[in-house]
Amino acid sequence: MPNMLEFTAAEAAFVLREPIKAVRKAMDEGPVQARLITKGGGPVRAIAWRDLVYLHAVRTLREELTPKGRTEFYLALKRSPAEGTREVRFGRLSVTMDAFEAEVEARAQELSALADKVEFRADGEPLLKGTAIEVHRIAALLAGGLSAEEIRDDYPSVTPEMVGIAKAYADVHPKPGRPYPRTT
């Protein structure tokens, strides 16, 4: 995965499988440094690939690293070369990065594959691929308390996999403007 990719808080939350609140807190409190990028017509905060790998590694090593150790780890990771870093050394510690990078890369590929399962209407509204059903409508129904089976009763062409895709896509790409009703 190229190290130049940038991830919004919602995308990072999907990749890390953490609540978006936790990712935003990491962006606010540091040491991760978010920067503004333009996405979807407006500015949003995003973090780089290395920051994403750092957040995953720190979550895994939370009990082994003190707050000071986490900061030192972040600074050492930033100083290391972007490509080919197998190990990050700081203080008396050394962290092997291969497993962390491989796991984050696999999850980032899931995020990329998610985009391939959605197509767009002329007005830009995301639809489940091969249907005329809005992704955010299905996600709103799930958020409103309907089960996947109840949604399938209303939309027979929707498979259980499509319901999962709709929820994941809506989590990563929240609907701008007024939300869909949570009931049918």
Coordinates of C-alpha atoms in Angstrom, one line a residue:
M1 CA 0.0 0.0 0.0
P2 CA 1.5 3.4 -0.9
N3 CA 2.6 5.4 2.0
M4 CA 1.1 8.6 0.5
L5 CA -2.5 7.6 1.1
E6 CA -4.5 9.7 3.5
F7 CA -7.4 8.5 5.5
T8 CA -10.3 10.5 7.0
A9 CA -11.4 9.8 10.5
A10 CA -14.2 7.6 9.3
E11 CA -12.0 5.7 6.9
A12 CA -9.4 5.2 9.7
A13 CA -12.1 4.0 12.1
F14 CA -13.2 1.4 9.5
V15 CA -9.6 0.2 8.9
L16 CA -8.8 0.1 12.7
R17 CA -12.3 -1.3 13.6
E18 CA -12.5 1.4 16.3
P19 CA -15.2 3.9 17.0
I20 CA -14.8 7.1 15.0
K21 CA -14.7 9.0 18.4
A22 CA -11.5 7.2 19.4
V23 CA -9.9 8.1 16.1
R24 CA -10.9 11.8 16.3
K25 CA -9.6 11.9 19.9
A26 CA -6.2 10.6 18.6
M27 CA -6.2 13.2 15.9
D28 CA -7.1 15.9 18.5
E29 CA -4.8 14.9 21.3
G30 CA -1.8 13.6 19.3
P31 CA 0.8 12.6 18.7
V32 CA -0.8 11.7 15.4
Q33 CA -0.8 14.8 13.2
A34 CA -3.9 15.3 11.1
R35 CA -3.9 17.7 8.1
L36 CA -6.7 19.2 6.1
I37 CA -7.4 17.7 2.7
T38 CA -10.3 18.4 0.2
K39 CA -12.6 15.5 -0.1
G40 CA -16.2 15.5 -1.2
G41 CA -16.1 19.2 -2.0
G42 CA -15.0 20.4 1.5
P43 CA -12.0 20.3 3.8
V44 CA -11.7 17.3 6.1
R45 CA -9.0 16.2 8.5
A46 CA -6.9 13.1 7.4
I47 CA -4.0 11.1 8.6
A48 CA -1.2 9.5 6.6
W49 CA -0.6 5.8 6.2
R50 CA 2.2 5.7 8.8
D51 CA -0.1 7.4 11.3
L52 CA -2.7 4.7 10.7
V53 CA -0.1 1.9 11.2
Y54 CA 1.0 3.7 14.4
L55 CA -2.6 3.9 15.8
H56 CA -3.0 0.1 15.1
A57 CA 0.3 -0.7 16.7
V58 CA -0.3 1.4 19.8
R59 CA -3.7 -0.1 20.3
T60 CA -2.1 -3.6 20.2
L61 CA 0.8 -2.5 22.5
R62 CA -1.2 -0.3 24.8
E63 CA -0.3 -2.2 28.0
E64 CA 3.4 -2.5 27.1
L65 CA 3.9 1.2 26.3
T66 CA 3.6 4.2 28.7
P67 CA 2.3 7.5 27.3
K68 CA 5.9 8.7 27.0
G69 CA 6.8 5.4 25.2
R70 CA 4.0 5.9 22.8
T71 CA 5.2 9.4 21.9
E72 CA 8.8 8.1 21.5
F73 CA 7.5 5.3 19.3
Y74 CA 5.6 7.7 17.1
L75 CA 8.6 10.0 16.7
A76 CA 10.9 7.0 15.9
L77 CA 8.4 5.7 13.4
K78 CA 8.2 9.2 11.7
R79 CA 12.0 9.3 11.5
S80 CA 12.4 5.9 10.0
P81 CA 12.4 5.5 6.2
A82 CA 9.0 5.3 4.6
E83 CA 9.8 2.1 2.7
G84 CA 11.4 -1.0 4.0
T85 CA 11.1 -0.3 7.7
R86 CA 11.0 -3.7 9.4
E87 CA 11.8 -2.5 12.9
V88 CA 11.4 0.7 14.8
R89 CA 13.9 1.3 17.7
F90 CA 13.3 3.9 20.4
G91 CA 15.0 4.0 23.8
R92 CA 15.7 0.4 24.8
L93 CA 12.8 -1.0 22.9
S94 CA 12.4 -2.3 19.4
V95 CA 9.1 -3.0 17.6
T96 CA 8.8 -5.2 14.5
M97 CA 6.4 -3.5 12.1
D98 CA 5.7 -6.2 9.5
A99 CA 2.7 -7.7 11.2
F100 CA 1.1 -4.3 12.0
E101 CA 1.6 -3.1 8.4
A102 CA 0.3 -6.3 6.9
E103 CA -2.9 -6.2 9.0
V104 CA -3.5 -2.5 8.3
E105 CA -2.9 -3.1 4.6
A106 CA -5.4 -6.0 4.5
R107 CA -8.0 -3.8 6.2
A108 CA -7.3 -0.9 3.8
Q109 CA -7.9 -3.3 0.9
E110 CA -11.2 -4.2 2.5
L111 CA -12.0 -0.4 2.4
S112 CA -11.0 -0.2 -1.2
A113 CA -13.1 -3.3 -2.1
L114 CA -16.1 -1.7 -0.4
A115 CA -16.0 1.2 -3.0
D116 CA -16.2 -1.4 -5.8
K117 CA -19.5 -2.8 -4.4
V118 CA -21.2 0.6 -4.8
E119 CA -22.2 2.5 -7.9
F120 CA -23.5 6.1 -8.2
R121 CA -26.6 7.5 -9.6
A122 CA -26.3 10.6 -11.9
D123 CA -27.0 12.9 -8.9
G124 CA -24.1 11.3 -7.0
E125 CA -26.2 9.2 -4.6
P126 CA -24.5 5.9 -3.8
L127 CA -26.5 2.8 -4.8
L128 CA -25.9 -0.9 -4.0
K129 CA -24.3 -2.3 -7.2
G130 CA -26.8 -3.8 -9.6
T131 CA -29.8 -2.2 -7.8
A132 CA -31.5 1.1 -7.6
I133 CA -31.5 1.0 -3.8
E134 CA -29.7 3.8 -1.9
V135 CA -26.9 2.7 0.4
H136 CA -27.8 5.3 3.0
R137 CA -31.5 4.3 3.0
I138 CA -30.6 0.7 4.0
A139 CA -28.1 2.0 6.6
A140 CA -30.8 4.3 8.1
L141 CA -33.2 1.4 8.3
L142 CA -30.6 -0.6 10.2
A143 CA -29.9 2.3 12.5
G144 CA -33.7 2.6 13.1
G145 CA -33.7 -0.9 14.5
L146 CA -34.8 -3.1 11.6
S147 CA -33.0 -6.4 11.3
A148 CA -31.4 -7.5 8.0
E149 CA -34.3 -9.9 7.5
E150 CA -36.9 -7.2 7.9
I151 CA -35.0 -5.1 5.4
R152 CA -35.0 -8.0 3.0
D153 CA -38.8 -8.3 3.3
D154 CA -39.1 -4.7 2.1
Y155 CA -36.3 -5.0 -0.5
P156 CA -36.3 -8.6 -1.8
S157 CA -33.4 -8.0 -4.2
V158 CA -31.1 -7.1 -1.3
T159 CA -28.9 -9.9 0.1
P160 CA -27.5 -10.1 3.6
E161 CA -24.1 -9.2 2.2
M162 CA -25.6 -6.1 0.6
V163 CA -27.0 -5.0 4.0
G164 CA -23.5 -5.3 5.5
I165 CA -22.0 -3.4 2.6
A166 CA -24.6 -0.6 3.0
K167 CA -23.9 -0.3 6.7
A168 CA -20.1 -0.3 6.2
Y169 CA -20.2 2.2 3.3
A170 CA -22.5 4.6 5.2
D171 CA -20.2 4.4 8.2
V172 CA -17.2 5.3 6.1
H173 CA -19.0 7.9 3.9
P174 CA -21.7 9.6 6.0
K175 CA -24.6 11.1 4.0
P176 CA -24.4 14.8 3.6
G177 CA -27.5 16.8 4.3
R178 CA -30.8 15.5 5.6
P179 CA -30.7 11.8 6.6
Y180 CA -33.2 9.2 5.4
P181 CA -36.0 8.2 7.7
R182 CA -35.2 5.3 10.0
T183 CA -38.5 3.5 9.2
T184 CA -40.2 2.3 6.1

